[in-house]
Coordinates of C-alpha atoms in Angstrom, one line a residue:
X207 CA -45.5 -180.1 1.3
X208 CA -49.2 -181.1 1.5
X209 CA -49.2 -180.6 -2.3
X210 CA -46.6 -183.3 -2.9
X211 CA -49.4 -185.6 -4.0
X212 CA -49.6 -183.6 -7.2
X213 CA -46.3 -185.1 -8.4
X214 CA -47.7 -188.6 -9.2
X215 CA -51.2 -187.2 -10.0
X216 CA -49.8 -185.3 -13.0
X217 CA -48.5 -188.5 -14.5
X218 CA -51.6 -190.5 -13.6
X219 CA -53.7 -188.0 -15.3
X220 CA -51.5 -187.9 -18.5
X221 CA -51.6 -191.6 -19.1
X222 CA -55.4 -192.1 -19.8
X223 CA -55.5 -188.9 -21.8
X224 CA -52.8 -190.2 -24.1
X225 CA -54.5 -193.6 -24.5
X226 CA -57.9 -192.1 -25.4
X227 CA -56.9 -188.9 -27.3
X228 CA -53.3 -189.6 -28.3
X229 CA -54.2 -190.3 -31.9
X230 CA -55.6 -186.9 -32.3
X231 CA -52.8 -185.0 -30.5
X232 CA -49.5 -183.9 -32.0
X233 CA -46.7 -186.4 -31.5
X234 CA -49.3 -188.9 -30.3
X235 CA -49.5 -186.9 -27.0
X236 CA -46.0 -187.7 -26.0
X237 CA -45.4 -184.1 -25.0
X238 CA -48.2 -184.4 -22.5
X239 CA -46.3 -187.2 -20.7
X240 CA -43.2 -185.0 -20.7
X241 CA -45.1 -182.0 -19.4
X242 CA -46.6 -184.1 -16.6
X243 CA -43.2 -185.4 -15.3
X244 CA -41.7 -182.0 -15.8
X245 CA -44.5 -180.5 -13.7
X246 CA -43.8 -183.1 -11.0
X247 CA -40.1 -182.2 -11.1
X248 CA -41.0 -178.5 -10.5
X249 CA -43.3 -179.4 -7.6
X250 CA -40.4 -181.5 -6.1
X251 CA -38.4 -178.3 -5.7
X252 CA -41.3 -176.6 -3.9
X253 CA -41.6 -179.7 -1.6
X254 CA -37.8 -179.6 -0.9
X255 CA -37.9 -175.9 -0.1
X256 CA -40.9 -176.4 2.2
X257 CA -39.2 -179.2 4.0
X258 CA -36.0 -177.2 4.5
X259 CA -38.0 -174.4 6.1
X260 CA -40.2 -176.7 8.2
X261 CA -39.7 -177.6 11.9
X262 CA -41.7 -179.4 14.6
X263 CA -44.1 -176.5 14.7
X264 CA -45.1 -177.0 11.1
X265 CA -48.5 -178.8 10.7
X266 CA -48.1 -182.5 10.5
X267 CA -44.4 -182.5 11.2
X268 CA -42.4 -184.2 14.0
X269 CA -39.0 -185.6 14.8
X270 CA -39.2 -189.4 14.2
X271 CA -38.3 -191.3 17.4
X272 CA -36.8 -194.0 15.2
X273 CA -34.8 -192.3 12.4
X274 CA -34.2 -188.9 14.2
X275 CA -35.2 -187.1 11.0
X276 CA -37.8 -184.4 10.6
X277 CA -40.9 -186.2 9.2
X278 CA -44.2 -184.8 8.0
X279 CA -47.2 -187.1 7.7
X280 CA -50.4 -185.9 6.0
X281 CA -53.1 -188.6 5.9
X282 CA -56.8 -188.7 5.2
X283 CA -59.6 -191.2 6.1
X284 CA -60.0 -193.5 3.1
X285 CA -62.5 -196.2 4.1
X286 CA -64.5 -197.0 7.2
X287 CA -66.4 -200.2 7.9
X288 CA -68.5 -200.6 11.1
X289 CA -68.7 -198.2 14.0
X290 CA -65.5 -196.2 14.3
X291 CA -63.6 -197.2 17.4
X292 CA -65.8 -200.2 18.0
X293 CA -64.4 -203.8 18.2
X294 CA -64.2 -205.3 14.7
X295 CA -64.4 -202.0 12.9
X296 CA -62.0 -201.2 10.1
X297 CA -60.7 -197.7 9.3
X298 CA -58.2 -197.2 6.5
X299 CA -56.3 -194.1 5.8
X300 CA -54.1 -192.9 3.0
X301 CA -51.7 -190.1 2.8
X302 CA -48.2 -188.9 2.1
X303 CA -45.0 -189.2 4.2
X304 CA -42.3 -186.5 3.6
X305 CA -38.9 -187.0 5.1
X306 CA -35.3 -186.8 3.6
X307 CA -35.6 -190.3 2.1
X308 CA -38.8 -189.3 0.4
X309 CA -37.3 -186.1 -1.0
X310 CA -34.2 -187.9 -2.3
X311 CA -36.3 -190.5 -4.1
X312 CA -38.7 -187.9 -5.5
X313 CA -35.8 -185.9 -7.0
X314 CA -34.2 -189.0 -8.5
X315 CA -37.3 -190.5 -10.0
X316 CA -38.7 -187.2 -11.5
X317 CA -35.3 -186.1 -12.9
X318 CA -34.3 -189.5 -14.4
X319 CA -37.9 -190.1 -15.8
X320 CA -37.8 -186.6 -17.4
X321 CA -34.4 -187.3 -19.0
X322 CA -35.5 -190.7 -20.3
X323 CA -38.8 -189.4 -21.7
X324 CA -37.0 -186.5 -23.6
X325 CA -34.5 -189.1 -24.9
X326 CA -37.4 -191.4 -25.9
X327 CA -38.9 -188.8 -28.2
X328 CA -36.0 -189.4 -30.6
X329 CA -35.2 -193.1 -29.8
X330 CA -38.8 -194.3 -30.2
X331 CA -39.6 -192.1 -33.2
X332 CA -41.5 -194.0 -35.9
X333 CA -42.7 -196.8 -33.6
X334 CA -46.3 -197.7 -34.4
X335 CA -47.2 -197.7 -30.7
X336 CA -45.4 -194.4 -29.9
X337 CA -48.3 -193.0 -27.9
X338 CA -48.9 -196.2 -25.9
X339 CA -45.2 -196.2 -25.0
X340 CA -45.5 -192.8 -23.4
X341 CA -48.8 -193.6 -21.7
X342 CA -47.4 -196.6 -19.9
X343 CA -44.1 -194.7 -19.2
X344 CA -46.1 -192.0 -17.5
X345 CA -48.1 -194.6 -15.5
X346 CA -44.8 -196.3 -14.5
X347 CA -43.4 -193.1 -13.1
X348 CA -46.7 -192.3 -11.4
X349 CA -46.7 -195.7 -9.7
X350 CA -43.1 -195.3 -8.4
X351 CA -43.8 -191.8 -7.1
X352 CA -46.9 -193.0 -5.3
X353 CA -44.9 -195.9 -3.8
X354 CA -42.3 -193.3 -2.5
X355 CA -44.9 -191.0 -1.1
X356 CA -47.1 -193.6 0.6
X357 CA -47.5 -193.3 4.3
X358 CA -49.2 -196.7 4.8
X359 CA -48.4 -200.2 3.7
X360 CA -51.6 -200.8 1.8
X361 CA -51.1 -197.8 -0.5
X362 CA -47.5 -198.8 -0.9
X363 CA -48.5 -202.4 -1.9
X364 CA -51.0 -201.1 -4.5
X365 CA -48.3 -198.9 -6.0
X366 CA -45.8 -201.7 -5.8
X367 CA -48.1 -204.0 -7.9
X368 CA -48.8 -201.2 -10.4
X369 CA -45.0 -200.8 -10.8
X370 CA -44.9 -204.5 -11.6
X371 CA -47.7 -204.3 -14.2
X372 CA -46.2 -201.3 -16.0
X373 CA -42.8 -203.1 -16.1
X374 CA -44.5 -206.1 -17.7
X375 CA -46.0 -203.9 -20.3
X376 CA -42.8 -202.1 -21.1
X377 CA -40.5 -205.1 -21.1
X378 CA -42.9 -206.9 -23.5
X379 CA -43.5 -203.7 -25.5
X380 CA -42.2 -205.3 -28.7
X381 CA -44.4 -208.4 -28.1
X382 CA -44.4 -209.4 -31.8
X383 CA -41.1 -211.1 -31.1
X384 CA -41.1 -214.2 -28.7
X385 CA -38.1 -212.9 -26.6
X386 CA -39.8 -209.8 -25.2
X387 CA -42.9 -211.8 -24.5
X388 CA -41.0 -214.5 -22.5
X389 CA -38.9 -211.8 -20.7
X390 CA -42.1 -210.0 -19.6
X391 CA -43.7 -213.1 -18.3
X392 CA -40.5 -214.1 -16.5
X393 CA -40.2 -210.7 -14.8
X394 CA -43.8 -210.8 -13.8
X395 CA -43.8 -214.3 -12.4
X396 CA -40.4 -214.1 -10.6
X397 CA -41.2 -210.8 -8.9
X398 CA -44.7 -212.2 -7.9
X399 CA -43.0 -214.8 -5.7
X400 CA -41.4 -212.0 -3.6
X401 CA -44.6 -210.0 -3.7
X402 CA -46.4 -212.9 -1.9
X403 CA -43.9 -212.5 1.0
X404 CA -44.4 -208.8 1.0
X405 CA -48.2 -209.1 1.2
X406 CA -48.0 -211.6 4.1
X407 CA -45.6 -209.3 5.9
X408 CA -47.9 -206.4 5.5
X409 CA -50.9 -208.4 6.8
X410 CA -48.8 -209.7 9.7
X411 CA -48.0 -206.1 10.7
X412 CA -51.6 -205.1 10.3
X413 CA -52.7 -208.0 12.4
X414 CA -50.3 -207.1 15.2
X415 CA -50.5 -203.3 15.1
X416 CA -54.1 -202.9 14.0
X417 CA -53.1 -200.3 11.4
X418 CA -51.5 -200.2 8.0
X419 CA -49.9 -196.9 8.9
X420 CA -46.1 -196.9 8.7
X421 CA -45.6 -194.5 11.6
X422 CA -48.0 -196.7 13.7
X423 CA -45.9 -199.8 12.9
X424 CA -42.6 -198.0 13.7
X425 CA -44.0 -196.7 17.0
X426 CA -45.1 -200.2 17.9
X427 CA -41.6 -201.5 17.2
X428 CA -40.1 -198.8 19.4
X429 CA -42.5 -199.5 22.2
X430 CA -41.7 -203.2 21.9
X431 CA -38.0 -202.6 22.2
X432 CA -38.4 -200.4 25.2
X433 CA -40.7 -202.8 27.0
X434 CA -38.7 -205.9 25.9
X435 CA -41.7 -207.2 23.9
X436 CA -44.3 -206.8 26.7
X437 CA -46.1 -204.1 24.8
X438 CA -46.0 -203.1 21.2
X439 CA -44.5 -205.4 18.5
X440 CA -42.7 -208.4 19.9
X441 CA -39.3 -209.5 18.6
X442 CA -40.7 -212.6 16.9
X443 CA -43.3 -210.5 14.9
X444 CA -40.7 -207.9 14.1
X445 CA -38.2 -210.5 12.8
X446 CA -40.8 -212.4 10.8
X447 CA -42.2 -209.2 9.3
X448 CA -38.8 -207.9 8.3
X449 CA -37.9 -211.2 6.6
X450 CA -41.2 -211.2 4.7
X451 CA -40.7 -207.6 3.6
X452 CA -37.2 -208.4 2.5
X453 CA -38.6 -211.3 0.4
X454 CA -40.6 -208.7 -1.5
X455 CA -37.5 -206.5 -1.8
X456 CA -35.4 -209.3 -3.1
X457 CA -37.8 -209.9 -6.0
X458 CA -38.1 -206.3 -7.1
X459 CA -34.3 -205.6 -6.6
X460 CA -33.2 -208.8 -8.3
X461 CA -31.3 -210.3 -5.4
X462 CA -30.2 -213.9 -5.6
X463 CA -32.0 -216.2 -6.2
X464 CA -34.6 -213.9 -7.8
X465 CA -32.1 -212.1 -10.0
X466 CA -32.8 -214.1 -13.2
X467 CA -35.5 -211.8 -14.5
X468 CA -33.5 -208.6 -14.8
X469 CA -31.0 -209.6 -17.6
X470 CA -33.8 -210.9 -19.7
X471 CA -35.7 -207.6 -19.2
X472 CA -33.2 -206.1 -21.7
X473 CA -35.5 -207.2 -24.4
X474 CA -37.5 -204.1 -23.9
X475 CA -36.7 -200.7 -25.4
X476 CA -33.4 -199.3 -24.0
X477 CA -34.9 -196.1 -22.5
X478 CA -37.2 -198.5 -20.5
X479 CA -34.1 -200.3 -19.2
X480 CA -32.6 -196.9 -18.2
X481 CA -35.7 -196.1 -16.1
X482 CA -36.1 -199.5 -14.6
X483 CA -32.5 -199.8 -13.6
X484 CA -31.9 -196.2 -12.4
X485 CA -35.0 -194.9 -10.7
X486 CA -38.0 -197.2 -10.6
X487 CA -38.6 -200.9 -10.3
X488 CA -35.3 -202.3 -9.1
X489 CA -34.6 -199.5 -6.6
X490 CA -38.0 -200.1 -5.1
X491 CA -36.7 -203.0 -3.1
X492 CA -33.8 -201.0 -1.7
X493 CA -36.2 -198.2 -0.9
X494 CA -38.6 -200.7 0.9
X495 CA -35.8 -201.9 3.2
X496 CA -34.7 -198.3 3.9
X497 CA -38.3 -197.2 4.5
X498 CA -39.0 -200.0 7.0
X499 CA -35.5 -199.8 8.6
X500 CA -37.0 -199.4 12.1
X501 CA -38.4 -202.9 11.8
X502 CA -35.2 -204.4 10.4
X503 CA -33.0 -202.8 13.0
X504 CA -35.2 -203.5 16.0
X505 CA -34.2 -205.7 18.9
X506 CA -31.0 -207.6 17.9
X507 CA -31.2 -206.5 14.2
X508 CA -30.9 -210.1 13.2
X509 CA -32.7 -209.6 9.8
X510 CA -29.9 -207.1 8.8
X511 CA -27.4 -209.9 8.8
X512 CA -29.5 -211.8 6.3
X513 CA -29.8 -208.6 4.2
X514 CA -26.0 -208.2 4.3
X515 CA -25.3 -211.8 3.3
X516 CA -27.8 -211.8 0.4
X517 CA -26.5 -208.4 -0.8
X518 CA -22.9 -209.6 -0.7
X519 CA -23.6 -212.8 -2.5
X520 CA -25.6 -211.0 -5.1
X521 CA -23.0 -208.3 -5.7
X522 CA -20.2 -210.8 -6.1
X523 CA -22.0 -213.2 -8.4
X524 CA -23.5 -210.6 -10.7
X525 CA -20.1 -208.8 -11.0
X526 CA -18.4 -212.0 -12.1
X527 CA -21.1 -212.6 -14.7
X528 CA -20.8 -209.0 -16.0
X529 CA -17.1 -209.6 -16.5
X530 CA -17.6 -212.4 -19.1
X531 CA -20.8 -211.1 -20.8
X532 CA -20.6 -209.8 -24.4
X533 CA -24.0 -208.3 -24.7
X534 CA -23.7 -204.6 -23.9
X535 CA -27.1 -204.2 -22.2
X536 CA -26.7 -207.4 -20.3
X537 CA -23.3 -206.2 -19.0
X538 CA -25.1 -203.2 -17.6
X539 CA -27.9 -205.3 -16.3
X540 CA -25.6 -207.5 -14.2
X541 CA -23.8 -204.3 -13.1
X542 CA -27.1 -203.1 -11.8
X543 CA -27.7 -206.4 -9.9
X544 CA -24.2 -206.1 -8.4
X545 CA -24.7 -202.5 -7.3
X546 CA -28.1 -203.3 -5.8
X547 CA -26.4 -206.0 -3.9
X548 CA -23.9 -203.4 -2.6
X549 CA -26.7 -201.2 -1.5
X550 CA -28.3 -204.1 0.4
X551 CA -24.9 -205.0 1.9
X552 CA -24.6 -201.4 3.1
X553 CA -28.1 -201.5 4.7
X554 CA -27.2 -204.8 6.3
X555 CA -24.0 -203.2 7.7
X556 CA -25.9 -200.3 9.3
X557 CA -24.7 -198.0 6.5
X558 CA -28.1 -196.4 5.9
X559 CA -26.7 -193.1 4.6
X560 CA -24.1 -194.8 2.4
X561 CA -26.8 -197.0 0.8
X562 CA -29.1 -194.1 -0.1
X563 CA -26.1 -192.1 -1.3
X564 CA -25.0 -195.0 -3.6
X565 CA -28.6 -195.4 -4.8
X566 CA -28.5 -191.8 -6.1
X567 CA -25.0 -192.0 -7.5
X568 CA -25.8 -195.3 -9.2
X569 CA -29.1 -194.0 -10.5
X570 CA -27.6 -191.1 -12.3
X571 CA -24.6 -193.1 -13.6
X572 CA -26.7 -196.1 -14.7
X573 CA -29.3 -194.0 -16.5
X574 CA -26.4 -192.4 -18.3
X575 CA -24.8 -195.7 -19.2
X576 CA -28.1 -197.2 -20.6
X577 CA -28.8 -194.1 -22.6
X578 CA -25.3 -194.2 -23.9
X579 CA -25.8 -197.9 -24.8
X580 CA -29.0 -196.9 -26.5
X581 CA -27.2 -194.3 -28.5
X582 CA -24.7 -196.9 -29.6
X583 CA -27.4 -199.4 -30.6
X584 CA -29.4 -196.6 -32.4
X585 CA -26.3 -195.8 -34.5
X586 CA -24.7 -199.2 -35.1
X587 CA -27.7 -201.6 -34.7
X588 CA -25.4 -204.0 -32.9
X589 CA -25.7 -205.1 -29.2
X590 CA -22.8 -207.5 -29.1
X591 CA -19.6 -205.8 -28.0
X592 CA -17.7 -208.1 -30.3
X593 CA -19.2 -206.2 -33.2
X594 CA -18.0 -202.8 -31.8
X595 CA -14.8 -200.9 -31.4
X596 CA -13.3 -197.5 -32.0
X597 CA -16.7 -195.8 -31.8
X598 CA -15.2 -192.8 -30.0
X599 CA -14.0 -191.6 -33.4
X600 CA -17.5 -191.3 -34.8
X601 CA -19.5 -190.8 -31.6
X602 CA -17.3 -188.6 -29.4
X603 CA -20.0 -187.2 -27.1
X604 CA -21.5 -190.6 -26.5
X605 CA -18.1 -192.0 -25.8
X606 CA -17.3 -189.2 -23.3
X607 CA -20.5 -189.4 -21.3
X608 CA -20.5 -193.2 -21.3
X609 CA -16.9 -193.1 -20.0
X610 CA -18.0 -190.8 -17.2
X611 CA -20.7 -193.2 -16.2
X612 CA -18.3 -196.2 -16.4
X613 CA -15.6 -194.4 -14.4
X614 CA -18.1 -193.4 -11.8
X615 CA -19.4 -196.9 -11.2
X616 CA -15.9 -198.2 -11.4
X617 CA -15.0 -196.1 -8.4
X618 CA -12.5 -193.7 -9.9
X619 CA -11.9 -190.4 -7.9
X620 CA -13.5 -187.8 -7.9
X621 CA -16.7 -189.1 -9.6
X622 CA -19.9 -189.7 -7.7
X623 CA -19.6 -193.5 -7.5
X624 CA -16.2 -193.2 -5.8
X625 CA -17.5 -191.4 -2.7
X626 CA -20.7 -193.5 -2.3
X627 CA -18.8 -196.8 -2.8
X628 CA -16.2 -195.8 -0.2
X629 CA -19.0 -194.9 2.3
X630 CA -20.3 -198.5 1.8
X631 CA -16.9 -200.0 2.4
X632 CA -16.5 -197.9 5.5
X633 CA -19.8 -199.1 6.9
X634 CA -18.8 -202.7 6.2
X635 CA -15.4 -202.2 7.8
X636 CA -16.9 -200.7 10.9
X637 CA -19.9 -203.0 11.4
X638 CA -19.2 -206.4 9.8
X639 CA -16.2 -208.8 10.0
X640 CA -13.1 -208.8 7.8
X641 CA -14.5 -211.5 5.4
X642 CA -17.4 -209.1 4.4
X643 CA -14.9 -206.3 3.8
X644 CA -12.5 -208.4 1.7
X645 CA -15.4 -209.7 -0.5
X646 CA -16.8 -206.2 -0.8
X647 CA -13.4 -204.9 -2.0
X648 CA -13.1 -207.8 -4.4
X649 CA -16.6 -206.9 -5.8
X650 CA -15.4 -203.3 -6.2
X651 CA -12.4 -204.6 -8.1
X652 CA -14.6 -206.6 -10.4
X653 CA -16.9 -203.6 -10.9
X654 CA -14.0 -201.5 -12.2
X655 CA -12.8 -204.4 -14.4
X656 CA -16.1 -205.0 -16.2
X657 CA -16.9 -201.3 -16.6
X658 CA -13.4 -200.7 -18.0
X659 CA -13.8 -203.8 -20.3
X660 CA -17.1 -202.5 -21.7
X661 CA -15.8 -199.0 -22.2
X662 CA -12.6 -199.9 -23.9
X663 CA -14.1 -202.6 -26.1
X664 CA -16.9 -200.4 -27.4
X665 CA -15.2 -197.0 -27.8
X666 CA -11.5 -197.7 -28.1
X667 CA -9.3 -199.6 -30.5
X668 CA -9.8 -199.5 -34.3
X669 CA -13.1 -198.6 -35.9
X670 CA -14.5 -201.7 -37.6
X671 CA -15.6 -201.4 -41.3
X672 CA -19.1 -202.6 -40.4
X673 CA -19.4 -199.5 -38.2
X674 CA -18.3 -196.9 -40.8
X675 CA -21.9 -195.7 -41.1
X676 CA -22.1 -195.0 -37.3
X677 CA -22.7 -191.4 -36.3
X678 CA -23.4 -189.3 -33.3
X679 CA -27.0 -189.3 -32.0
X680 CA -29.3 -186.3 -32.4
X681 CA -29.3 -183.6 -29.7
X682 CA -32.6 -185.0 -28.3
X683 CA -30.6 -188.0 -27.2
X684 CA -27.3 -186.4 -26.3
X685 CA -28.6 -183.6 -24.2
X686 CA -30.2 -185.9 -21.5
X687 CA -27.0 -187.9 -21.5
X688 CA -24.9 -184.7 -21.0
X689 CA -27.0 -183.6 -18.1
X690 CA -26.8 -187.0 -16.4
X691 CA -23.0 -186.9 -17.1
X692 CA -22.7 -183.7 -15.2
X693 CA -24.4 -185.3 -12.2
X694 CA -22.3 -188.5 -12.4
X695 CA -19.3 -186.3 -12.5
X696 CA -20.1 -183.9 -9.7
X697 CA -22.8 -185.4 -7.5
X698 CA -20.3 -186.7 -5.0
X699 CA -19.7 -183.2 -3.9
X700 CA -22.9 -183.4 -1.8
X701 CA -21.0 -185.7 0.6
X702 CA -18.8 -182.9 1.8
X703 CA -19.4 -180.5 4.6
X704 CA -20.1 -177.1 3.0
X705 CA -20.1 -173.7 4.7
X706 CA -23.5 -172.8 6.1
X707 CA -26.2 -175.2 7.3
X708 CA -25.5 -178.1 4.9
X709 CA -23.1 -180.5 6.5
X710 CA -23.2 -183.1 3.7
X711 CA -25.6 -185.9 2.9
X712 CA -24.8 -187.6 6.2
X713 CA -26.6 -184.8 8.0
X714 CA -29.5 -184.8 5.6
X715 CA -30.6 -188.4 5.2
X716 CA -29.7 -190.7 8.1
X717 CA -31.0 -193.2 10.6
X718 CA -30.5 -192.6 14.3
X719 CA -28.3 -189.5 14.1
X720 CA -26.6 -187.5 11.4
X721 CA -22.9 -187.6 10.8
X722 CA -20.7 -185.4 8.8
X723 CA -18.6 -186.9 6.0
X724 CA -15.4 -188.6 7.0
X725 CA -12.8 -190.4 4.9
X726 CA -10.8 -193.4 6.0
X727 CA -7.4 -192.8 4.4
X728 CA -6.2 -196.4 4.3
X729 CA -9.5 -197.8 3.0
X730 CA -9.8 -195.1 0.4
X731 CA -6.2 -195.7 -0.7
X732 CA -6.9 -199.5 -1.1
X733 CA -10.1 -198.7 -3.0
X734 CA -8.3 -196.2 -5.4
X735 CA -5.5 -198.6 -6.1
X736 CA -7.9 -201.4 -6.9
X737 CA -10.1 -199.2 -9.2
X738 CA -7.2 -197.5 -11.0
X739 CA -5.3 -200.8 -11.4
X740 CA -8.4 -202.5 -12.8
X741 CA -9.0 -199.8 -15.4
X742 CA -5.3 -199.8 -16.4
X743 CA -5.5 -203.6 -16.8
X744 CA -8.7 -203.3 -18.9
X745 CA -7.0 -200.7 -21.1
X746 CA -4.0 -202.8 -21.7
X747 CA -6.1 -205.9 -22.4
X748 CA -9.0 -204.6 -24.4
X749 CA -7.8 -201.3 -26.0
X750 CA -4.1 -201.9 -26.5
X751 CA -4.4 -205.7 -26.8
X752 CA -1.0 -206.1 -25.1
X753 CA -2.2 -208.6 -22.5
X754 CA -3.3 -212.0 -23.7
X755 CA -5.8 -213.9 -21.5
X756 CA -5.9 -217.1 -23.5
X757 CA -3.8 -219.0 -21.0
X758 CA -5.9 -217.9 -18.1
X759 CA -9.1 -218.8 -20.0
X760 CA -7.8 -222.3 -20.7
X761 CA -6.3 -222.8 -17.2
X762 CA -9.5 -221.8 -15.5
X763 CA -11.9 -223.0 -18.2
X764 CA -14.2 -224.8 -15.8
X765 CA -14.7 -221.7 -13.6
X766 CA -15.2 -219.6 -16.7
X767 CA -17.8 -222.1 -18.0
X768 CA -19.8 -221.9 -14.7
X769 CA -19.8 -218.1 -14.8
X770 CA -20.6 -217.9 -18.5
X771 CA -23.6 -220.2 -17.8
X772 CA -24.7 -217.7 -15.1
X773 CA -24.1 -220.3 -12.3
X774 CA -26.8 -222.5 -14.0
X775 CA -29.6 -220.7 -12.1
X776 CA -31.8 -220.7 -15.2
X777 CA -31.1 -224.4 -15.9
X778 CA -31.8 -225.4 -12.3
X779 CA -35.1 -223.5 -12.4
X780 CA -36.1 -225.0 -15.8
X781 CA -35.2 -228.5 -14.5
X782 CA -37.3 -227.9 -11.4
X783 CA -40.2 -226.7 -13.4
X784 CA -40.0 -229.5 -15.9
X785 CA -39.3 -232.4 -13.5
X786 CA -40.8 -231.3 -10.2
X787 CA -43.4 -228.5 -10.7
X788 CA -45.0 -230.0 -13.8
X789 CA -44.9 -233.5 -12.2
X790 CA -46.6 -232.3 -9.1
X791 CA -49.0 -230.3 -11.2
X792 CA -49.8 -233.3 -13.3
X793 CA -50.5 -235.5 -10.3
X794 CA -52.7 -232.8 -8.7
X795 CA -54.6 -232.4 -12.0
X796 CA -55.1 -236.2 -12.2
X797 CA -56.2 -236.4 -8.6
X798 CA -58.6 -233.5 -9.2
X799 CA -60.0 -235.1 -12.3
X800 CA -60.1 -238.7 -11.3
X801 CA -60.8 -238.5 -7.5
X802 CA -62.4 -235.1 -6.8
X803 CA -64.4 -234.8 -10.0
X804 CA -65.1 -238.4 -11.1
X805 CA -65.7 -239.9 -7.7
X806 CA -66.5 -237.3 -5.1
X807 CA -68.5 -234.8 -7.3
X808 CA -69.8 -236.9 -10.2
X809 CA -69.8 -240.3 -8.3
X810 CA -73.1 -239.9 -6.4
X811 CA -74.8 -238.5 -9.5
X812 CA -73.6 -241.5 -11.6
X813 CA -74.8 -243.9 -9.0
X814 CA -78.2 -242.3 -8.8
X815 CA -78.4 -242.3 -12.6
X816 CA -77.5 -246.0 -12.8
X817 CA -80.0 -246.9 -10.1
X818 CA -82.7 -245.0 -11.9
X819 CA -81.9 -246.8 -15.1
X820 CA -82.2 -250.2 -13.5
X821 CA -85.4 -249.3 -11.5
X822 CA -87.2 -248.0 -14.5
X823 CA -86.9 -251.3 -16.4
X824 CA -90.2 -252.5 -14.8
X825 CA -92.1 -249.4 -15.9
X826 CA -93.7 -251.0 -18.9
X827 CA -97.0 -249.0 -19.2
X828 CA -99.2 -252.2 -18.8
X829 CA -101.9 -252.2 -16.1
X830 CA -101.4 -255.9 -15.3
X831 CA -97.7 -255.3 -14.5
X832 CA -98.6 -252.5 -12.1
X833 CA -101.3 -254.7 -10.4
X834 CA -98.8 -257.5 -10.1
X835 CA -96.3 -255.1 -8.5
X836 CA -98.9 -253.9 -6.0
X837 CA -99.9 -257.4 -5.1
X838 CA -96.3 -258.5 -4.6
X839 CA -95.7 -255.4 -2.5
X840 CA -98.8 -256.1 -0.4
X841 CA -97.7 -259.7 0.2
X842 CA -94.2 -258.7 1.0
X843 CA -95.4 -256.0 3.5
X844 CA -97.8 -258.5 5.1
X845 CA -95.0 -261.0 5.6
X846 CA -92.8 -258.4 7.1
X847 CA -95.5 -257.3 9.6
X848 CA -96.3 -260.9 10.5
X849 CA -92.7 -261.7 11.2
X850 CA -92.4 -258.7 13.5
X851 CA -95.4 -259.9 15.5
X852 CA -94.3 -263.5 15.9

């Protein structure tokens, strides 16, 4: 397990080599990026095997007092300032933390990144910056893998920011057009707002604990709870730190009100969207909350209620927007936001295992859907679903795997998304009130509706004449989709209790104590009825055209208008920037220029200059003038002395 650091190092090493020597290498060095992530995927299996055979006697391993999971921490001294152990000295360490959460994320990131890079070999073929694409792609994966492995908050933050930089470069990859440039800037700025909160939260933890180490922070929380805040981390610090960390998670995971950047990020290459949505940037926020769960769940676990509310609002709003969107990639983008909200809702409802399970199921399914969308765009050159239809006749494999992904995220049995979604609903049912459960079920219904709508509009019905030239994508694109389709189809099987030592995912990754999989019949039945009913309705409406929604659209036009305008978030933000931010900025600029610069800084110099100008008027260069001045000065000084003595 100590060699897990090689996983990101392979990718870090590949990126600069491609940048410097890519022009001299076959395929611009893209194969080097693929070999690097493939090597990381191989090392992942060795790490998994080592962890499965480890116990508390293994070097660096222990049972976490917080999560109850076997955890292995390998750290090294990074930086020392002052005398070690003395007051005021600073000692920084870096290392890797291996536990089931780490292993799950390593497997997801390496596999999805590998599939996306293989797919990109064909999709990006002929692009003038082909090598640069793979270099940044490799760096992107390396940053996310470092974030996952980090055992301290400082290293996590460095990797967190590197993820943001790489996403900026990839979203704006086609920067010749204004849309990608604006989308990249929007993503960078919006996520930075959350990152400020994350940084303050990390510094607050360091100030209170005296260490950036995660295990040190978690131990301080545990001691604080046991001593009722007399020792360790107090409730106030824990609550403030959790909320600040969540602010960072909201930005990266596109939670309301920081969700506006993710749909615009669709301006980047479609394989980039697959990686961002499935395994890297947007899941980083969910991972952060899961990783720091001991802080969120400490004391009265008040921050988790905030997490649940934000997650539920995000899931519901994004699902409603996805239902009326016509751009295929934006439908998938809002779907991602909605499902990230469900993961946050699950974490906020103490459904730790369910959230991580859904993160994996969603990751495989969403990567599949984006690669399927890329296949459609690559073949038809259209992105608007109104220009599509009947594509299953000319793209049967793409239609099949896309349908698997859609059915999975729509919650159709027995696909992966069904099992993970039901675990979330069960957690909400057990730990939150009925209102949360009803809204979560409604969100699940909308999820099935918009996935069915996209699937039936694009692939069913009659083939339009403008798409007669469409054809199935090459094997370099269909093979990764097929492998992801297999996982979207069968990944849910890991939830079950199998003969032997594996008791399902609930006994592998958990918080507190492991639980074997259990199925609530009534809740599962309601979920199935809603999902199947939604897909049937979508089929009759968008494939068979036997249900006309014109009356409903006219009857509820005002609601539809609000949703189609994405609840006016962008308009409100633009108005705030134009009327408030720019107004305040203009006043500050004027104050800085007129008061600070002209009066405070330049004022004394201007006065001195004017005085100098006036005083040098009597400097004529004539001796008699100087003698007169001396005489007048002597007379004046004599009068002053005489008056003082009188």
